[in-house]
Amino acid sequence: MNLSNNVKGSMSTASSSSALKSGGDGAGAVDQFPAGLRVLVVDDDPTCLMILEKMLRTCFYEVTKCKRAEVALSLLRENKNGFDIVISDVHMPDMDGFKLLEHIGLEMDLPVIMMSADDSKNVVMKGVTHGACDYLIKPVRIEALKNIWQHVVRKKKNEWKDLEQSYNSTEEGDRQQKASDEADYSSSANEGNWRNAKKKRDEEEDAEDKDDTSTLKKPRVVWSVELHQQFVAAVNQLGIDKAVPKKILELMNVPGLTRENVASHLQKYRLYLRRLSGVSQHQSNMNNSFISPQEATFGTMSAFNGIDLQALAAAGQLPAQSLAALQAAGFGRSTAKVGVSVPLVDERNLFSFENPRLRYVDGQQQHLRSTKPTNLLHGIPTNMEPRQLTNLHQPTQSLGGMNVNASTAQSNSLLMPMAQSQPRGQMLNENTTSHVPRLPLSVGQPTVPNGISNAALGRNGIAGNNRGAAYNPIPQTTTLMASFPANQATEMSASRFPLGSTPGISGIPPKGTFQEEDTSGIKGSGGFVPSYDIFEELHQQKSHDWGQNVGLTSYDTSQCVNLHGNIDVLPSVIVHQSFSSPTQQTGQNRDSTLIGKAMYSQGKGLEQGNLQNIDQNLHQLVENPARVKTEIISDVNSHSNFFPGLYGQDDLMSALLKQQEAIGAAENEFDFDGYSLDNIPV
Amino acid sequence: MDVGQMQRQLVEYTKSLFIEGYLDSQFLQLQQLQDESNPSFVAEVVSLFFEDSERILKDLTFALEQKIIDFKKVDAHVHQFKGSSSSIGAQRVKNACIAFRGYCEEQNVNSCTRCLQQVKQEYFIVKNKLETLFRLEHQIIGAGGSIPMVELSF
C-alpha cells in the first residue's frame, strides 16, 4: 500500500488494520506496521484534539477523536476490536481521565496513554498506578507519538505469553513460552508472535539434537527411584531443616555419590517441596520459561560441542530433576521423577540455540535479573547459589523482582545490568504483579535467562550462554529457592552444575564444595560475589550498561560465550543468594545454610568491600562485557582461580580485558575442550 | 511591495515572534505538520485556539467574579488554557497560566484576579501577532508567492 499517499492517515487500510489486529501476521503486518494503528484520542480541548489528530495522521495512524469520555467508552464498547490504543487527557469535565483509564483497562484491556499539561509527579504516578502504559506531557510532540505502537506490541506479546503459559503444561510448552518470553524481553520491536513461535520450534529442534549428544557425554548421577527414596528417607531422618548434604550423604551411604550430587538434589527437592506447599505458579511458569530461555541461550552457544553436551547433560540432569519436580508440581506431573529427561531437553535446546537468541537472552536476562535471580542459578554451581540467592532476593525487591538481589553476587552485577536494561520496564510491571516473596522472579517473567543460565551452568560454565538463557535457568531455581530458606540455596548450589569445572559432571563436584562450606566452595561463590555486587551495582546504577553489554554476546562466539558464561554464573550466584536471603537486599542472609553462610561470609566480605569496587568495575565490565566473562570463566575453570579472579575487581576487570583482547587466552585458562570461555567452570 | 519583499518581511516577523518569546518550538511543529494536502492547517488550528480561548477566558472571568470563588474550578480552567496555549506554542500565555495556577493554589483572590488580567493581556497580544502573521501569508499567496520556511534552531 502506498502509505506515503495518505497523509491523512486514512491509509490504515483494512489489510494493515487486520494485520495489526491479528497481531503477528508475519511479514504482512511487519511491513505496514505500525501504520494503520487504530488510535482513539479523547480530549476536551479542541485545539489539542485537532493537533493530535493531525500528528497521528502524519504518523500514518488511523485516528478517531472524541471530546468526551462517555462517547469514547461507548465507541470502544461498540467496537470491541476496533481500536489498538487509546490516548486520553487527564483532566476532562465529564469524567476523570483515570476513571476512563480504569474502565478501558477492565473492559477492553487496551493500552492507554495518559496525557496532560500537568507534569507533577503525583499525577504521573497516578497514571502509573492506574495502569497507564505511558504518560505524555503537553504539548505533545510528534516524536512522542511516533512510538506509541510499542505499547500495542508489548501488550500483545504479554498476552500471548500469558496464554502460552496457561496452555503450557509441558516443558515443551514452557520452552516455547520462554521463547516468546524471550522475544518479549528482547525488544519492543518484536513484531508478532510468529517470531516466538518460530523460535520455539527452532529451540525444540535444537534441544532434541542436543539431547542425544549430551547423554553420551558425561557420566551423570541418575537419581533413580530407589536412590531418591534413600535420599528422602535420609532427609526426613535428619529433618528438612537440618538436612545438609554431608549428613545426607553419610546416611545414604551410597558409594560413588558425591556431596555435590546430594546437594544439588537437595536443592531441587526443596524447591519441589516449596512448590507443593503452595508456591505460586509463577515459579512453575518461570521454570517453564526458564527452560525456553535456556534453550535460547544455549543456542548461542552453538559454538560448543561435546563439552556443551556434557555440561548440558550434567546440568540438564540436575536441573531437569529440579525442573521436573517443579514442573511436575506445577503441571501435575509426578514429582517423583527425579531424572526427568524432559528438562534436559529443554536445556539442551537452550544450547542449541543460535546467537539470535542472544537477543532474547539479553532481554531475558534482564527479566531474570529482575524477577528471579535465583533461577539463573539453576544450573550454576552451588557455590554461588546460596550467596546469590540472598543477593537475588534483595535486588528483586528493588528491581521489582530483579534478580539483582544478589547485590553481592557477581553474577548479580552481571546479570543485573543485563536484565536491567530490558526487562526493567517489563519486569517491573510483572514483578509488581507477581508475588515476590520469593524472588521477584515470580513476577512471572519466566526469566528466560534463568533457564538458560541453568543450562549454561550445567554446561560447565555458563560459557557463552546467552545471557538471557543463562539467566533463565537460574530464575527458576531461584524462585523456588527463594521460597525456601537458605537451606535451599545450598540445595541449589549442589544441584547446580559446576560452572567452571570441566565439562561434564566432573566439573560439578567442585561446586559441591561450596555447599560444604569448603573454602574452595566459598571461594567460588566469593568469586562470584564480586560479580554480583558488580551487577547489582551495575544493575541499579546502570541498568542500561549491562543491557548493552549483555548484548555483547553478540560478539563473536568466543566472546559471547564467555559473556554468557559469566552471566550464567552470575545468575546462579544470584539465585543462590536470593534464596538464602529473600528479603535481604544485600544478600546478607547467610543463615540459611552452611554453605550459604560460608559463601556469604566470603561473599559478604567481598560484597561490601567490593561493592564499591565492583561498582566501578562494573562500569568497566559493562563496557567490556567480554572482560567480565573472562574473569568469570577463568574463575570457573579453576576453582582455585575462581575466587581470586572474582574477588579482585581488578582481576575481574583485567580478566575482562584479557578476554576481550584474547579470548584464546581465556581458553587456556579453562579446561573446556574447545570452548573458549564458553563454559564458566564452576 | 513585491513578493520577495513580502516574503522577507514575513520571515523577519516570524523570527521576531520566536525571539521575543511569543511563540516557541511547538509552533514550529505545527508549521511542519502543514503540507500541500492541508495547506491551512496552522491557520485552522490557531482559529480553533482563539475560539476556545475566548470561551475559557469568559468562564474564568465569571468564576473569579463570584462571591465565593471555587478555586478548583478556576484552576481547572487555567489548566486547560495552559494546555491549549502550550499546544499552539503560545509561550507567554502558557507562562502566565503557570503563574496563575500557583496563585490558585494559594487561593489568593487578588493575585488571581491580577493573573487573569495578565493572561488576558498576553493572549490578546499573541492573537494580534498571529493574525498579523496570517495576514502577511495571505498577502504573499495572493501575490502569487509561496510561504517561506522559517529556519529556526531551538
PDB file of N, CA, C and O in Angstrom, chain B residues 24-72:
ATOM      1  N   ASP B  24       6.881  29.510  20.691  1.00  0.00           N
ATOM      2  CA  ASP B  24       8.009  28.603  20.940  1.00  0.00           C
ATOM      3  C   ASP B  24       8.041  27.482  19.907  1.00  0.00           C
ATOM      4  O   ASP B  24       7.268  27.488  18.943  1.00  0.00           O
ATOM      5  N   SER B  25       8.883  26.527  20.136  1.00  0.00           N
ATOM      6  CA  SER B  25       9.129  25.489  19.136  1.00  0.00           C
ATOM      7  C   SER B  25       7.878  24.691  18.787  1.00  0.00           C
ATOM      8  O   SER B  25       7.810  24.075  17.729  1.00  0.00           O
ATOM      9  N   GLN B  26       6.926  24.688  19.681  1.00  0.00           N
ATOM     10  CA  GLN B  26       5.717  23.941  19.381  1.00  0.00           C
ATOM     11  C   GLN B  26       5.027  24.522  18.146  1.00  0.00           C
ATOM     12  O   GLN B  26       4.437  23.786  17.358  1.00  0.00           O
ATOM     13  N   PHE B  27       5.121  25.795  18.001  1.00  0.00           N
ATOM     14  CA  PHE B  27       4.514  26.408  16.817  1.00  0.00           C
ATOM     15  C   PHE B  27       5.205  25.923  15.558  1.00  0.00           C
ATOM     16  O   PHE B  27       4.573  25.721  14.517  1.00  0.00           O
ATOM     17  N   LEU B  28       6.488  25.722  15.676  1.00  0.00           N
ATOM     18  CA  LEU B  28       7.242  25.189  14.536  1.00  0.00           C
ATOM     19  C   LEU B  28       6.726  23.804  14.182  1.00  0.00           C
ATOM     20  O   LEU B  28       6.611  23.447  13.015  1.00  0.00           O
ATOM     21  N   GLN B  29       6.457  23.020  15.217  1.00  0.00           N
ATOM     22  CA  GLN B  29       5.934  21.686  14.974  1.00  0.00           C
ATOM     23  C   GLN B  29       4.646  21.773  14.167  1.00  0.00           C
ATOM     24  O   GLN B  29       4.421  20.977  13.241  1.00  0.00           O
ATOM     25  N   LEU B  30       3.824  22.727  14.547  1.00  0.00           N
ATOM     26  CA  LEU B  30       2.566  22.865  13.814  1.00  0.00           C
ATOM     27  C   LEU B  30       2.837  23.219  12.362  1.00  0.00           C
ATOM     28  O   LEU B  30       2.201  22.703  11.451  1.00  0.00           O
ATOM     29  N   GLN B  31       3.768  24.094  12.187  1.00  0.00           N
ATOM     30  CA  GLN B  31       4.081  24.503  10.823  1.00  0.00           C
ATOM     31  C   GLN B  31       4.595  23.325  10.013  1.00  0.00           C
ATOM     32  O   GLN B  31       4.307  23.202   8.822  1.00  0.00           O
ATOM     33  N   GLN B  32       5.319  22.458  10.681  1.00  0.00           N
ATOM     34  CA  GLN B  32       5.845  21.301   9.968  1.00  0.00           C
ATOM     35  C   GLN B  32       4.754  20.310   9.620  1.00  0.00           C
ATOM     36  O   GLN B  32       4.902  19.520   8.696  1.00  0.00           O
ATOM     37  N   LEU B  33       3.684  20.345  10.387  1.00  0.00           N
ATOM     38  CA  LEU B  33       2.594  19.424  10.089  1.00  0.00           C
ATOM     39  C   LEU B  33       1.831  19.864   8.837  1.00  0.00           C
ATOM     40  O   LEU B  33       1.135  19.080   8.211  1.00  0.00           O
ATOM     41  N   GLN B  34       1.954  21.104   8.562  1.00  0.00           N
ATOM     42  CA  GLN B  34       1.219  21.645   7.416  1.00  0.00           C
ATOM     43  C   GLN B  34       1.897  21.207   6.124  1.00  0.00           C
ATOM     44  O   GLN B  34       3.115  21.219   6.026  1.00  0.00           O
ATOM     45  N   ASP B  35       1.119  20.821   5.171  1.00  0.00           N
ATOM     46  CA  ASP B  35       1.691  20.455   3.872  1.00  0.00           C
ATOM     47  C   ASP B  35       0.672  20.737   2.770  1.00  0.00           C
ATOM     48  O   ASP B  35      -0.358  21.343   3.014  1.00  0.00           O
ATOM     49  N   GLU B  36       1.002  20.259   1.628  1.00  0.00           N
ATOM     50  CA  GLU B  36       0.134  20.579   0.479  1.00  0.00           C
ATOM     51  C   GLU B  36      -1.269  20.045   0.670  1.00  0.00           C
ATOM     52  O   GLU B  36      -2.249  20.654   0.241  1.00  0.00           O
ATOM     53  N   SER B  37      -1.366  18.890   1.262  1.00  0.00           N
ATOM     54  CA  SER B  37      -2.701  18.324   1.395  1.00  0.00           C
ATOM     55  C   SER B  37      -3.507  19.080   2.441  1.00  0.00           C
ATOM     56  O   SER B  37      -4.718  18.970   2.502  1.00  0.00           O
ATOM     57  N   ASN B  38      -2.830  19.804   3.259  1.00  0.00           N
ATOM     58  CA  ASN B  38      -3.501  20.546   4.308  1.00  0.00           C
ATOM     59  C   ASN B  38      -2.841  21.910   4.444  1.00  0.00           C
ATOM     60  O   ASN B  38      -2.151  22.163   5.423  1.00  0.00           O
ATOM     61  N   PRO B  39      -3.004  22.746   3.486  1.00  0.00           N
ATOM     62  CA  PRO B  39      -2.225  23.983   3.416  1.00  0.00           C
ATOM     63  C   PRO B  39      -2.579  25.027   4.457  1.00  0.00           C
ATOM     64  O   PRO B  39      -1.811  25.940   4.722  1.00  0.00           O
ATOM     65  N   SER B  40      -3.743  24.898   5.047  1.00  0.00           N
ATOM     66  CA  SER B  40      -4.118  25.906   6.032  1.00  0.00           C
ATOM     67  C   SER B  40      -4.282  25.299   7.411  1.00  0.00           C
ATOM     68  O   SER B  40      -5.062  25.775   8.223  1.00  0.00           O
ATOM     69  N   PHE B  41      -3.529  24.265   7.643  1.00  0.00           N
ATOM     70  CA  PHE B  41      -3.649  23.579   8.926  1.00  0.00           C
ATOM     71  C   PHE B  41      -3.368  24.527  10.095  1.00  0.00           C
ATOM     72  O   PHE B  41      -4.120  24.588  11.058  1.00  0.00           O
ATOM     73  N   VAL B  42      -2.291  25.241   9.996  1.00  0.00           N
ATOM     74  CA  VAL B  42      -1.915  26.104  11.114  1.00  0.00           C
ATOM     75  C   VAL B  42      -2.984  27.152  11.360  1.00  0.00           C
ATOM     76  O   VAL B  42      -3.381  27.402  12.500  1.00  0.00           O
ATOM     77  N   ALA B  43      -3.463  27.729  10.306  1.00  0.00           N
ATOM     78  CA  ALA B  43      -4.495  28.756  10.465  1.00  0.00           C
ATOM     79  C   ALA B  43      -5.739  28.173  11.107  1.00  0.00           C
ATOM     80  O   ALA B  43      -6.377  28.808  11.965  1.00  0.00           O
ATOM     81  N   GLU B  44      -6.066  26.963  10.714  1.00  0.00           N
ATOM     82  CA  GLU B  44      -7.263  26.331  11.271  1.00  0.00           C
ATOM     83  C   GLU B  44      -7.104  26.084  12.758  1.00  0.00           C
ATOM     84  O   GLU B  44      -7.995  26.373  13.565  1.00  0.00           O
ATOM     85  N   VAL B  45      -5.975  25.540  13.089  1.00  0.00           N
ATOM     86  CA  VAL B  45      -5.748  25.235  14.497  1.00  0.00           C
ATOM     87  C   VAL B  45      -5.735  26.502  15.325  1.00  0.00           C
ATOM     88  O   VAL B  45      -6.323  26.568  16.412  1.00  0.00           O
ATOM     89  N   VAL B  46      -5.093  27.504  14.787  1.00  0.00           N
ATOM     90  CA  VAL B  46      -4.994  28.749  15.550  1.00  0.00           C
ATOM     91  C   VAL B  46      -6.355  29.384  15.738  1.00  0.00           C
ATOM     92  O   VAL B  46      -6.679  29.890  16.819  1.00  0.00           O
ATOM     93  N   SER B  47      -7.182  29.347  14.733  1.00  0.00           N
ATOM     94  CA  SER B  47      -8.505  29.944  14.904  1.00  0.00           C
ATOM     95  C   SER B  47      -9.331  29.134  15.881  1.00  0.00           C
ATOM     96  O   SER B  47     -10.139  29.676  16.639  1.00  0.00           O
ATOM     97  N   LEU B  48      -9.109  27.837  15.866  1.00  0.00           N
ATOM     98  CA  LEU B  48      -9.786  26.992  16.846  1.00  0.00           C
ATOM     99  C   LEU B  48      -9.336  27.387  18.248  1.00  0.00           C
ATOM    100  O   LEU B  48     -10.134  27.451  19.191  1.00  0.00           O
ATOM    101  N   PHE B  49      -8.053  27.639  18.351  1.00  0.00           N
ATOM    102  CA  PHE B  49      -7.487  28.070  19.623  1.00  0.00           C
ATOM    103  C   PHE B  49      -8.105  29.384  20.071  1.00  0.00           C
ATOM    104  O   PHE B  49      -8.450  29.544  21.253  1.00  0.00           O
ATOM    105  N   PHE B  50      -8.267  30.291  19.175  1.00  0.00           N
ATOM    106  CA  PHE B  50      -8.857  31.578  19.535  1.00  0.00           C
ATOM    107  C   PHE B  50     -10.258  31.388  20.075  1.00  0.00           C
ATOM    108  O   PHE B  50     -10.631  31.935  21.113  1.00  0.00           O
ATOM    109  N   GLU B  51     -11.009  30.593  19.374  1.00  0.00           N
ATOM    110  CA  GLU B  51     -12.397  30.374  19.804  1.00  0.00           C
ATOM    111  C   GLU B  51     -12.428  29.793  21.205  1.00  0.00           C
ATOM    112  O   GLU B  51     -13.147  30.267  22.093  1.00  0.00           O
ATOM    113  N   ASP B  52     -11.664  28.752  21.366  1.00  0.00           N
ATOM    114  CA  ASP B  52     -11.663  28.041  22.633  1.00  0.00           C
ATOM    115  C   ASP B  52     -11.167  28.937  23.758  1.00  0.00           C
ATOM    116  O   ASP B  52     -11.707  28.928  24.866  1.00  0.00           O
ATOM    117  N   SER B  53     -10.145  29.703  23.449  1.00  0.00           N
ATOM    118  CA  SER B  53      -9.562  30.553  24.479  1.00  0.00           C
ATOM    119  C   SER B  53     -10.558  31.573  24.957  1.00  0.00           C
ATOM    120  O   SER B  53     -10.633  31.893  26.144  1.00  0.00           O
ATOM    121  N   GLU B  54     -11.290  32.122  24.021  1.00  0.00           N
ATOM    122  CA  GLU B  54     -12.242  33.140  24.430  1.00  0.00           C
ATOM    123  C   GLU B  54     -13.311  32.562  25.327  1.00  0.00           C
ATOM    124  O   GLU B  54     -13.725  33.205  26.305  1.00  0.00           O
ATOM    125  N   ARG B  55     -13.636  31.349  25.061  1.00  0.00           N
ATOM    126  CA  ARG B  55     -14.610  30.703  25.922  1.00  0.00           C
ATOM    127  C   ARG B  55     -14.023  30.508  27.318  1.00  0.00           C
ATOM    128  O   ARG B  55     -14.676  30.782  28.336  1.00  0.00           O
ATOM    129  N   ILE B  56     -12.819  30.034  27.363  1.00  0.00           N
ATOM    130  CA  ILE B  56     -12.186  29.795  28.658  1.00  0.00           C
ATOM    131  C   ILE B  56     -12.027  31.091  29.436  1.00  0.00           C
ATOM    132  O   ILE B  56     -12.283  31.147  30.647  1.00  0.00           O
ATOM    133  N   LEU B  57     -11.623  32.117  28.754  1.00  0.00           N
ATOM    134  CA  LEU B  57     -11.417  33.386  29.451  1.00  0.00           C
ATOM    135  C   LEU B  57     -12.729  33.921  30.010  1.00  0.00           C
ATOM    136  O   LEU B  57     -12.771  34.497  31.115  1.00  0.00           O
ATOM    137  N   LYS B  58     -13.758  33.696  29.253  1.00  0.00           N
ATOM    138  CA  LYS B  58     -15.060  34.136  29.742  1.00  0.00           C
ATOM    139  C   LYS B  58     -15.433  33.373  31.004  1.00  0.00           C
ATOM    140  O   LYS B  58     -15.892  33.950  32.004  1.00  0.00           O
ATOM    141  N   ASP B  59     -15.211  32.070  30.958  1.00  0.00           N
ATOM    142  CA  ASP B  59     -15.520  31.248  32.134  1.00  0.00           C
ATOM    143  C   ASP B  59     -14.671  31.655  33.326  1.00  0.00           C
ATOM    144  O   ASP B  59     -15.155  31.697  34.465  1.00  0.00           O
ATOM    145  N   LEU B  60     -13.441  31.958  33.041  1.00  0.00           N
ATOM    146  CA  LEU B  60     -12.528  32.345  34.116  1.00  0.00           C
ATOM    147  C   LEU B  60     -12.981  33.652  34.756  1.00  0.00           C
ATOM    148  O   LEU B  60     -13.021  33.777  35.989  1.00  0.00           O
ATOM    149  N   THR B  61     -13.301  34.571  33.930  1.00  0.00           N
ATOM    150  CA  THR B  61     -13.743  35.862  34.456  1.00  0.00           C
ATOM    151  C   THR B  61     -14.984  35.676  35.313  1.00  0.00           C
ATOM    152  O   THR B  61     -15.087  36.230  36.409  1.00  0.00           O
ATOM    153  N   PHE B  62     -15.864  34.880  34.810  1.00  0.00           N
ATOM    154  CA  PHE B  62     -17.098  34.609  35.538  1.00  0.00           C
ATOM    155  C   PHE B  62     -16.799  33.962  36.882  1.00  0.00           C
ATOM    156  O   PHE B  62     -17.359  34.349  37.912  1.00  0.00           O
ATOM    157  N   ALA B  63     -15.925  32.997  36.857  1.00  0.00           N
ATOM    158  CA  ALA B  63     -15.611  32.269  38.093  1.00  0.00           C
ATOM    159  C   ALA B  63     -14.982  33.168  39.141  1.00  0.00           C
ATOM    160  O   ALA B  63     -15.245  33.043  40.340  1.00  0.00           O
ATOM    161  N   LEU B  64     -14.163  34.095  38.688  1.00  0.00           N
ATOM    162  CA  LEU B  64     -13.487  34.965  39.655  1.00  0.00           C
ATOM    163  C   LEU B  64     -14.365  36.111  40.125  1.00  0.00           C
ATOM    164  O   LEU B  64     -14.023  36.810  41.072  1.00  0.00           O
ATOM    165  N   GLU B  65     -15.463  36.277  39.444  1.00  0.00           N
ATOM    166  CA  GLU B  65     -16.353  37.349  39.878  1.00  0.00           C
ATOM    167  C   GLU B  65     -17.316  36.870  40.938  1.00  0.00           C
ATOM    168  O   GLU B  65     -18.048  37.670  41.530  1.00  0.00           O
ATOM    169  N   GLN B  66     -17.330  35.597  41.173  1.00  0.00           N
ATOM    170  CA  GLN B  66     -18.281  35.057  42.138  1.00  0.00           C
ATOM    171  C   GLN B  66     -17.979  35.543  43.539  1.00  0.00           C
ATOM    172  O   GLN B  66     -16.838  35.854  43.872  1.00  0.00           O
ATOM    173  N   LYS B  67     -19.017  35.511  44.331  1.00  0.00           N
ATOM    174  CA  LYS B  67     -18.829  35.906  45.724  1.00  0.00           C
ATOM    175  C   LYS B  67     -17.891  34.927  46.396  1.00  0.00           C
ATOM    176  O   LYS B  67     -16.932  35.284  47.061  1.00  0.00           O
ATOM    177  N   ILE B  68     -18.266  33.695  46.221  1.00  0.00           N
ATOM    178  CA  ILE B  68     -17.404  32.657  46.791  1.00  0.00           C
ATOM    179  C   ILE B  68     -16.718  31.969  45.628  1.00  0.00           C
ATOM    180  O   ILE B  68     -17.374  31.312  44.800  1.00  0.00           O
ATOM    181  N   ILE B  69     -15.452  32.128  45.593  1.00  0.00           N
ATOM    182  CA  ILE B  69     -14.715  31.626  44.432  1.00  0.00           C
ATOM    183  C   ILE B  69     -14.390  30.149  44.592  1.00  0.00           C
ATOM    184  O   ILE B  69     -13.859  29.717  45.616  1.00  0.00           O
ATOM    185  N   ASP B  70     -14.717  29.413  43.567  1.00  0.00           N
ATOM    186  CA  ASP B  70     -14.362  27.995  43.546  1.00  0.00           C
ATOM    187  C   ASP B  70     -12.987  27.891  42.873  1.00  0.00           C
ATOM    188  O   ASP B  70     -12.879  27.841  41.646  1.00  0.00           O
ATOM    189  N   PHE B  71     -11.979  27.833  43.704  1.00  0.00           N
ATOM    190  CA  PHE B  71     -10.627  27.846  43.141  1.00  0.00           C
ATOM    191  C   PHE B  71     -10.300  26.589  42.354  1.00  0.00           C
ATOM    192  O   PHE B  71      -9.472  26.602  41.453  1.00  0.00           O
ATOM    193  N   LYS B  72     -10.970  25.527  42.721  1.00  0.00           N
ATOM    194  CA  LYS B  72     -10.715  24.293  41.977  1.00  0.00           C
ATOM    195  C   LYS B  72     -11.155  24.464  40.533  1.00  0.00           C
ATOM    196  O   LYS B  72     -10.488  24.033  39.600  1.00  0.00           O
TER     197      LYS B  72
END
